[in-house]
PDB file of C-alpha atoms and ligand atoms in Angstrom:
ATOM      1  CA  MET A1423      86.239  77.212 152.445  1.00 90.00           C
ATOM      2  CA  LYS A1424      87.404  73.822 153.187  1.00 93.00           C
ATOM      3  CA  GLN A1425      90.240  72.761 150.631  1.00 95.00           C
ATOM      4  CA  GLU A1426      90.636  69.668 149.658  1.00 96.00           C
ATOM      5  CA  PHE A1427      93.478  68.482 147.196  1.00 97.00           C
ATOM      6  CA  ILE A1428      94.301  65.291 145.583  1.00 98.00           C
ATOM      7  CA  PHE A1429      97.515  64.491 143.770  1.00 98.00           C
ATOM      8  CA  ILE A1430      97.522  61.588 141.122  1.00 98.00           C
ATOM      9  CA  GLY A1431     100.811  60.637 139.139  1.00 97.00           C
ATOM     10  CA  PRO A1432     102.867  57.180 138.353  1.00 96.00           C
ATOM     11  CA  PRO A1433     104.858  56.324 141.043  1.00 95.00           C
ATOM     12  CA  GLY A1434     108.112  58.566 140.991  1.00 93.00           C
ATOM     13  CA  SER A1435     106.596  61.515 139.314  1.00 95.00           C
ATOM     14  CA  GLY A1436     107.478  63.702 142.316  1.00 94.00           C
ATOM     15  CA  LYS A1437     104.175  63.906 144.495  1.00 95.00           C
ATOM     16  CA  GLY A1438     105.790  63.291 147.587  1.00 94.00           C
ATOM     17  CA  THR A1439     108.275  65.667 147.349  1.00 94.00           C
ATOM     18  CA  GLN A1440     105.702  68.469 146.502  1.00 97.00           C
ATOM     19  CA  THR A1441     102.994  67.398 148.696  1.00 96.00           C
ATOM     20  CA  ILE A1442     105.403  67.761 151.756  1.00 95.00           C
ATOM     21  CA  LEU A1443     106.126  71.160 150.731  1.00 95.00           C
ATOM     22  CA  LEU A1444     103.047  72.465 150.413  1.00 95.00           C
ATOM     23  CA  SER A1445     101.529  70.681 153.456  1.00 96.00           C
ATOM     24  CA  LYS A1446     103.879  72.687 155.607  1.00 94.00           C
ATOM     25  CA  GLU A1447     103.276  76.066 153.561  1.00 93.00           C
ATOM     26  CA  TYR A1448      99.485  75.706 153.761  1.00 93.00           C
ATOM     27  CA  ASN A1449      99.345  74.121 156.923  1.00 94.00           C
ATOM     28  CA  LEU A1450      97.064  71.023 155.780  1.00 96.00           C
ATOM     29  CA  PRO A1451      97.500  67.814 156.534  1.00 97.00           C
ATOM     30  CA  HIS A1452      99.577  65.465 154.267  1.00 97.00           C
ATOM     31  CA  ILE A1453      97.930  62.220 153.738  1.00 97.00           C
ATOM     32  CA  ASP A1454      99.637  59.357 152.000  1.00 96.00           C
ATOM     33  CA  THR A1455      98.309  56.138 151.876  1.00 96.00           C
ATOM     34  CA  GLY A1456     101.566  54.470 151.047  1.00 95.00           C
ATOM     35  CA  SER A1457     103.126  55.873 154.656  1.00 93.00           C
ATOM     36  CA  LEU A1458      99.847  55.006 156.229  1.00 95.00           C
ATOM     37  CA  LEU A1459      99.991  51.616 154.831  1.00 96.00           C
ATOM     38  CA  ARG A1460     103.918  51.063 155.655  1.00 94.00           C
ATOM     39  CA  GLU A1461     103.037  52.280 159.158  1.00 93.00           C
ATOM     40  CA  GLU A1462     100.302  49.673 159.786  1.00 94.00           C
ATOM     41  CA  ILE A1463     102.972  46.958 158.474  1.00 95.00           C
ATOM     42  CA  ALA A1464     105.391  48.213 160.557  1.00 94.00           C
ATOM     43  CA  MET A1465     103.007  48.194 163.937  1.00 96.00           C
ATOM     44  CA  GLY A1466     102.053  44.432 162.588  1.00 96.00           C
ATOM     45  CA  THR A1467      98.408  45.305 162.719  1.00 95.00           C
ATOM     46  CA  LYS A1468      95.546  43.193 161.011  1.00 93.00           C
ATOM     47  CA  GLU A1469      95.755  45.606 158.147  1.00 92.00           C
ATOM     48  CA  GLY A1470      99.008  45.903 157.667  1.00 94.00           C
ATOM     49  CA  LYS A1471      99.412  42.169 157.142  1.00 94.00           C
ATOM     50  CA  LEU A1472      96.669  42.010 154.771  1.00 94.00           C
ATOM     51  CA  ALA A1473      98.381  45.073 152.827  1.00 96.00           C
ATOM     52  CA  ASP A1474     101.813  43.534 152.645  1.00 95.00           C
ATOM     53  CA  SER A1475     101.539  40.960 150.421  1.00 93.00           C
ATOM     54  CA  PHE A1476      99.648  43.448 147.530  1.00 97.00           C
ATOM     55  CA  ILE A1477     102.910  46.017 148.048  1.00 96.00           C
ATOM     56  CA  SER A1478     105.464  43.742 147.682  1.00 94.00           C
ATOM     57  CA  LYS A1479     103.853  42.714 144.480  1.00 95.00           C
ATOM     58  CA  GLY A1480     103.159  45.750 143.235  1.00 95.00           C
ATOM     59  CA  GLN A1481      99.659  45.849 143.389  1.00 97.00           C
ATOM     60  CA  LEU A1482      96.896  47.942 145.025  1.00 98.00           C
ATOM     61  CA  ALA A1483      95.903  47.067 148.650  1.00 97.00           C
ATOM     62  CA  PRO A1484      92.448  45.719 149.294  1.00 97.00           C
ATOM     63  CA  ILE A1485      89.960  48.854 149.118  1.00 96.00           C
ATOM     64  CA  GLU A1486      88.478  48.102 152.841  1.00 95.00           C
ATOM     65  CA  VAL A1487      91.709  48.217 154.371  1.00 95.00           C
ATOM     66  CA  VAL A1488      92.392  51.305 152.556  1.00 97.00           C
ATOM     67  CA  SER A1489      88.719  52.964 152.974  1.00 96.00           C
ATOM     68  CA  SER A1490      88.600  51.997 156.678  1.00 94.00           C
ATOM     69  CA  ILE A1491      92.207  53.797 157.044  1.00 95.00           C
ATOM     70  CA  ILE A1492      91.211  56.622 155.078  1.00 97.00           C
ATOM     71  CA  LYS A1493      88.123  57.149 156.633  1.00 96.00           C
ATOM     72  CA  ASN A1494      89.570  57.524 159.991  1.00 95.00           C
ATOM     73  CA  ARG A1495      92.507  59.909 158.779  1.00 96.00           C
ATOM     74  CA  LEU A1496      89.963  62.446 157.491  1.00 97.00           C
ATOM     75  CA  LYS A1497      87.594  62.220 160.470  1.00 96.00           C
ATOM     76  CA  ARG A1498      90.446  63.976 162.403  1.00 97.00           C
ATOM     77  CA  THR A1499      90.339  67.440 163.407  1.00 96.00           C
ATOM     78  CA  ASP A1500      93.226  68.641 162.014  1.00 97.00           C
ATOM     79  CA  CYS A1501      91.445  68.142 158.549  1.00 97.00           C
ATOM     80  CA  SER A1502      88.598  70.537 159.381  1.00 94.00           C
ATOM     81  CA  ASN A1503      90.276  73.194 157.071  1.00 94.00           C
ATOM     82  CA  GLY A1504      91.460  70.552 154.314  1.00 96.00           C
ATOM     83  CA  PHE A1505      93.758  68.158 153.683  1.00 97.00           C
ATOM     84  CA  ILE A1506      96.693  66.810 150.680  1.00 97.00           C
ATOM     85  CA  LEU A1507      95.973  63.573 149.636  1.00 98.00           C
ATOM     86  CA  ASP A1508      98.529  61.746 148.060  1.00 97.00           C
ATOM     87  CA  GLY A1509      98.540  58.226 146.354  1.00 95.00           C
ATOM     88  CA  TYR A1510      94.590  58.319 147.045  1.00 98.00           C
ATOM     89  CA  PRO A1511      92.112  57.678 145.340  1.00 98.00           C
ATOM     90  CA  ARG A1512      94.302  55.330 143.274  1.00 98.00           C
ATOM     91  CA  SER A1513      91.101  53.332 141.161  1.00 98.00           C
ATOM     92  CA  VAL A1514      87.631  54.186 140.433  1.00 98.00           C
ATOM     93  CA  GLU A1515      86.446  52.243 143.035  1.00 98.00           C
ATOM     94  CA  GLN A1516      88.622  54.022 145.715  1.00 98.00           C
ATOM     95  CA  LEU A1517      87.052  57.176 143.753  1.00 98.00           C
ATOM     96  CA  THR A1518      83.298  56.211 144.696  1.00 98.00           C
ATOM     97  CA  ALA A1519      84.411  55.084 148.023  1.00 97.00           C
ATOM     98  CA  LEU A1520      85.872  58.911 148.774  1.00 97.00           C
ATOM     99  CA  ASP A1521      82.933  60.421 147.117  1.00 96.00           C
ATOM    100  CA  ASN A1522      81.029  58.565 149.788  1.00 96.00           C
ATOM    101  CA  ILE A1523      83.465  59.761 152.659  1.00 97.00           C
ATOM    102  CA  LEU A1524      83.600  63.138 152.048  1.00 96.00           C
ATOM    103  CA  LYS A1525      79.706  63.288 151.924  1.00 95.00           C
ATOM    104  CA  GLU A1526      79.341  62.044 155.053  1.00 95.00           C
ATOM    105  CA  ILE A1527      82.011  64.125 156.554  1.00 95.00           C
ATOM    106  CA  ASP A1528      81.487  67.226 154.859  1.00 94.00           C
ATOM    107  CA  GLY A1529      77.895  67.325 154.691  1.00 89.00           C
ATOM    108  CA  ASN A1530      76.621  71.116 153.572  1.00 87.00           C
ATOM    109  CA  ASN A1531      80.002  72.562 154.519  1.00 88.00           C
ATOM    110  CA  LYS A1532      81.236  74.919 151.652  1.00 91.00           C
ATOM    111  CA  VAL A1533      84.260  72.775 149.833  1.00 93.00           C
ATOM    112  CA  SER A1534      86.809  73.225 147.000  1.00 94.00           C
ATOM    113  CA  LEU A1535      88.280  70.385 145.723  1.00 95.00           C
ATOM    114  CA  LYS A1536      91.099  69.955 143.081  1.00 96.00           C
ATOM    115  CA  ALA A1537      93.054  67.368 141.459  1.00 97.00           C
ATOM    116  CA  PHE A1538      96.988  67.767 140.418  1.00 97.00           C
ATOM    117  CA  TYR A1539      98.126  65.392 137.656  1.00 97.00           C
ATOM    118  CA  PHE A1540     101.888  64.848 137.627  1.00 97.00           C
ATOM    119  CA  ASP A1541     102.252  64.509 133.348  1.00 96.00           C
ATOM    120  CA  ILE A1542     105.331  62.812 132.998  1.00 93.00           C
ATOM    121  CA  ALA A1543     106.945  59.910 130.749  1.00 89.00           C
ATOM    122  CA  GLN A1544     107.637  56.718 132.251  1.00 86.00           C
ATOM    123  CA  ASP A1545     111.190  56.487 130.707  1.00 81.00           C
ATOM    124  CA  GLU A1546     112.496  58.642 133.246  1.00 81.00           C
ATOM    125  CA  LEU A1547     110.554  56.858 136.379  1.00 91.00           C
ATOM    126  CA  ILE A1548     112.125  53.727 136.728  1.00 90.00           C
ATOM    127  CA  GLU A1549     115.868  55.574 137.129  1.00 88.00           C
ATOM    128  CA  ARG A1550     114.443  57.667 139.728  1.00 89.00           C
ATOM    129  CA  LEU A1551     112.207  54.994 141.998  1.00 92.00           C
ATOM    130  CA  VAL A1552     115.693  52.820 142.239  1.00 92.00           C
ATOM    131  CA  ASN A1553     117.479  55.874 143.210  1.00 94.00           C
ATOM    132  CA  ARG A1554     115.327  57.216 145.992  1.00 93.00           C
ATOM    133  CA  ARG A1555     115.790  57.162 149.223  1.00 96.00           C
ATOM    134  CA  THR A1556     113.639  58.229 152.313  1.00 94.00           C
ATOM    135  CA  CYS A1557     114.430  59.657 155.290  1.00 94.00           C
ATOM    136  CA  LYS A1558     112.911  57.233 158.204  1.00 91.00           C
ATOM    137  CA  ASN A1559     112.542  60.041 160.687  1.00 92.00           C
ATOM    138  CA  CYS A1560     110.925  62.925 158.608  1.00 91.00           C
ATOM    139  CA  GLY A1561     109.917  61.280 155.547  1.00 89.00           C
ATOM    140  CA  ALA A1562     112.279  63.656 153.292  1.00 92.00           C
ATOM    141  CA  ILE A1563     112.867  62.147 149.740  1.00 92.00           C
ATOM    142  CA  TYR A1564     116.305  62.017 148.135  1.00 94.00           C
ATOM    143  CA  ASN A1565     117.566  60.945 144.620  1.00 93.00           C
ATOM    144  CA  LEU A1566     121.076  59.882 144.905  1.00 93.00           C
ATOM    145  CA  LYS A1567     121.656  60.410 141.260  1.00 88.00           C
ATOM    146  CA  THR A1568     120.883  63.901 140.895  1.00 88.00           C
ATOM    147  CA  MET A1569     121.398  65.060 144.536  1.00 90.00           C
ATOM    148  CA  ASN A1570     124.840  65.258 145.574  1.00 89.00           C
ATOM    149  CA  LEU A1571     124.275  64.318 149.285  1.00 93.00           C
ATOM    150  CA  LYS A1572     127.529  64.446 151.560  1.00 92.00           C
ATOM    151  CA  ASP A1573     126.583  61.157 153.194  1.00 95.00           C
ATOM    152  CA  LYS A1574     124.328  58.951 151.202  1.00 93.00           C
ATOM    153  CA  ASN A1575     122.717  57.524 154.540  1.00 95.00           C
ATOM    154  CA  LYS A1576     121.884  60.233 155.948  1.00 96.00           C
ATOM    155  CA  CYS A1577     119.275  63.319 155.768  1.00 96.00           C
ATOM    156  CA  GLU A1578     120.223  66.902 155.434  1.00 95.00           C
ATOM    157  CA  LYS A1579     117.272  67.696 157.036  1.00 93.00           C
ATOM    158  CA  CYS A1580     117.415  65.809 160.015  1.00 95.00           C
ATOM    159  CA  GLY A1581     119.934  63.912 160.331  1.00 96.00           C
ATOM    160  CA  GLY A1582     117.637  60.655 160.168  1.00 96.00           C
ATOM    161  CA  GLU A1583     118.834  57.167 158.281  1.00 97.00           C
ATOM    162  CA  LEU A1584     117.956  57.242 154.902  1.00 97.00           C
ATOM    163  CA  ILE A1585     116.301  54.036 153.644  1.00 95.00           C
ATOM    164  CA  LYS A1586     115.633  52.519 150.138  1.00 94.00           C
ATOM    165  CA  ARG A1587     111.709  51.353 150.007  1.00 91.00           C
ATOM    166  CA  ASP A1588     111.238  47.127 149.606  1.00 91.00           C
ATOM    167  CA  ASP A1589     109.318  47.993 146.630  1.00 91.00           C
ATOM    168  CA  ASP A1590     111.620  50.458 144.916  1.00 92.00           C
ATOM    169  CA  THR A1591     113.103  47.616 143.036  1.00 92.00           C
ATOM    170  CA  GLU A1592     113.075  47.430 139.305  1.00 90.00           C
ATOM    171  CA  GLU A1593     110.952  44.260 139.315  1.00 92.00           C
ATOM    172  CA  VAL A1594     108.507  45.541 141.564  1.00 94.00           C
ATOM    173  CA  ALA A1595     108.151  49.009 140.049  1.00 92.00           C
ATOM    174  CA  LYS A1596     107.265  47.535 136.556  1.00 93.00           C
ATOM    175  CA  LYS A1597     104.478  46.361 138.409  1.00 95.00           C
ATOM    176  CA  ARG A1598     103.600  49.467 140.019  1.00 95.00           C
ATOM    177  CA  PHE A1599     103.332  51.059 136.642  1.00 95.00           C
ATOM    178  CA  GLU A1600     101.044  48.565 135.120  1.00 96.00           C
ATOM    179  CA  THR A1601      98.461  48.944 138.189  1.00 97.00           C
ATOM    180  CA  TYR A1602      98.902  52.623 137.771  1.00 97.00           C
ATOM    181  CA  PHE A1603      98.252  52.860 133.947  1.00 96.00           C
ATOM    182  CA  ASN A1604      95.340  49.491 134.124  1.00 98.00           C
ATOM    183  CA  GLN A1605      93.772  51.432 137.720  1.00 98.00           C
ATOM    184  CA  THR A1606      94.511  54.959 138.582  1.00 98.00           C
ATOM    185  CA  ALA A1607      95.264  56.426 135.037  1.00 97.00           C
ATOM    186  CA  PRO A1608      91.467  56.462 134.576  1.00 97.00           C
ATOM    187  CA  LEU A1609      90.765  59.029 137.257  1.00 98.00           C
ATOM    188  CA  ILE A1610      92.283  61.753 135.186  1.00 98.00           C
ATOM    189  CA  GLU A1611      89.502  61.784 132.514  1.00 97.00           C
ATOM    190  CA  LEU A1612      86.894  61.747 135.684  1.00 98.00           C
ATOM    191  CA  TYR A1613      88.536  64.476 137.276  1.00 97.00           C
ATOM    192  CA  GLU A1614      88.494  66.386 133.663  1.00 97.00           C
ATOM    193  CA  LYS A1615      84.892  65.864 133.198  1.00 98.00           C
ATOM    194  CA  ARG A1616      84.006  66.937 136.954  1.00 96.00           C
ATOM    195  CA  GLY A1617      86.123  70.252 135.966  1.00 96.00           C
ATOM    196  CA  GLN A1618      88.140  69.691 138.780  1.00 96.00           C
ATOM    197  CA  LEU A1619      91.516  68.422 137.288  1.00 97.00           C
ATOM    198  CA  ILE A1620      94.908  70.580 137.226  1.00 96.00           C
ATOM    199  CA  ARG A1621      97.527  69.264 134.645  1.00 96.00           C
ATOM    200  CA  ILE A1622     101.046  69.546 136.229  1.00 96.00           C
ATOM    201  CA  ASP A1623     104.235  69.245 133.337  1.00 96.00           C
ATOM    202  CA  ALA A1624     105.924  66.658 136.263  1.00 95.00           C
ATOM    203  CA  SER A1625     109.146  66.430 133.996  1.00 92.00           C
ATOM    204  CA  ARG A1626     110.697  70.285 135.695  1.00 94.00           C
ATOM    205  CA  THR A1627     112.767  71.011 138.226  1.00 93.00           C
ATOM    206  CA  ILE A1628     111.354  70.685 141.747  1.00 93.00           C
ATOM    207  CA  ASP A1629     111.457  74.752 142.150  1.00 96.00           C
ATOM    208  CA  GLU A1630     109.216  74.969 138.978  1.00 97.00           C
ATOM    209  CA  ILE A1631     106.851  72.710 139.851  1.00 97.00           C
ATOM    210  CA  TYR A1632     106.387  73.749 143.271  1.00 97.00           C
ATOM    211  CA  LYS A1633     106.175  77.661 142.059  1.00 96.00           C
ATOM    212  CA  GLU A1634     103.219  76.518 139.778  1.00 95.00           C
ATOM    213  CA  LEU A1635     101.544  74.160 142.704  1.00 95.00           C
ATOM    214  CA  THR A1636     101.915  77.280 144.839  1.00 94.00           C
ATOM    215  CA  GLY A1637     100.131  79.746 142.338  1.00 91.00           C
ATOM    216  CA  ALA A1638      97.178  77.204 141.476  1.00 89.00           C
ATOM    217  CA  VAL A1639      96.603  76.619 145.185  1.00 86.00           C
ATOM    218  CA  LYS A1640      96.644  80.272 146.151  1.00 84.00           C
ATOM    219  CA  GLU A1641      94.311  81.131 143.446  1.00 82.00           C
ATOM    220  CA  ASN A1642      91.995  78.491 144.546  1.00 77.00           C
ATOM    221  CA  VAL A1643      92.465  79.434 148.530  1.00 72.00           C
ATOM    222  CA  TYR A1644      91.719  83.159 147.667  1.00 66.00           C
ATOM    223  CA  SER A1645      89.026  82.848 144.906  1.00 65.00           C
TER     224      SER A1645
HETATM  225  P1  AMP B1376     103.364  54.744 147.728  1.00 60.71           P
HETATM  226  O1  AMP B1376     103.908  54.985 148.752  1.00 60.71           O
HETATM  227  O2  AMP B1376     102.205  55.703 147.202  1.00 60.71           O
HETATM  228  O3  AMP B1376     104.239  54.381 146.087  1.00 60.71           O
HETATM  229  O4  AMP B1376     102.254  53.237 147.795  1.00 60.71           O
HETATM  230  C1  AMP B1376     103.328  52.159 147.451  1.00 60.71           C
HETATM  231  C2  AMP B1376     102.424  50.918 147.630  1.00 60.71           C
HETATM  232  O5  AMP B1376     100.943  51.078 148.497  1.00 60.71           O
HETATM  233  C3  AMP B1376     101.845  50.793 146.243  1.00 60.71           C
HETATM  234  O6  AMP B1376     102.162  50.392 145.280  1.00 60.71           O
HETATM  235  C4  AMP B1376     100.330  50.009 146.749  1.00 60.71           C
HETATM  236  O7  AMP B1376     100.768  48.686 146.840  1.00 60.71           O
HETATM  237  C5  AMP B1376     100.350  50.830 148.446  1.00 60.71           C
HETATM  238  N1  AMP B1376      99.206  51.825 148.261  1.00 60.71           N
HETATM  239  C6  AMP B1376      99.438  53.189 148.571  1.00 60.71           C
HETATM  240  N2  AMP B1376      98.382  53.781 148.066  1.00 60.71           N
HETATM  241  C7  AMP B1376      97.189  53.033 147.959  1.00 60.71           C
HETATM  242  C8  AMP B1376      95.714  53.167 147.893  1.00 60.71           C
HETATM  243  N3  AMP B1376      95.358  54.616 147.660  1.00 60.71           N
HETATM  244  N4  AMP B1376      94.868  51.778 147.155  1.00 60.71           N
HETATM  245  C9  AMP B1376      95.750  50.919 147.654  1.00 60.71           C
HETATM  246  N5  AMP B1376      96.996  50.489 147.604  1.00 60.71           N
HETATM  247  C10 AMP B1376      97.668  51.489 148.039  1.00 60.71           C
END
């Protein structure tokens, strides 16, 4: 059965860290719309140019841009056994768009879809975001405050350069939370009503959360 996993949670809740690990363990592509949009910006495409001004203000990029990027990505053959969506859908409108995209791609195939919600209080998160660094090369995520890095500019996994995202400032982070609560949080109830929601207490350690997630994923894969 095709395994479709969706991750919802406020900025800095740890979705990225966990979905990268899960993707390796279960050999499912990790599809993260934030990174796909940043790639478009770096390549200077029309989509990237359109999305840029929204990202720098902490707002959602236009739905046409995101839908077209995600549709092309989900159609690729590496998604035939399933995928891990990190940061998509992010609004009720995007959920409807995703339903339509999956209807087209999956047809009558057997599919299991689960949405993991990373539940965590907002107070901790701004500090996490401003201290977050990402490897330019492999995408690994670090926290300068809680992780004892030998070199704050170098990835411990691949030696790549660690960078701070332009939108990981206190000012933009506050806007991103507003966007999350107004537009993304309503999805939690919708997935719950569909019987597809799994709540994760995201205030725990990376290892504790990973253990719970792999347990839930295994149960789903082998059920
Ligand atoms: P992230 O890397 O998930 O924190 O996303 C960074 C930024 O990219 C967000 O604040 C949005 O501006 C934009 N973005 C990411 N995913 C989406 C999405 N599904 N829809 C619209 N904008 C998005």
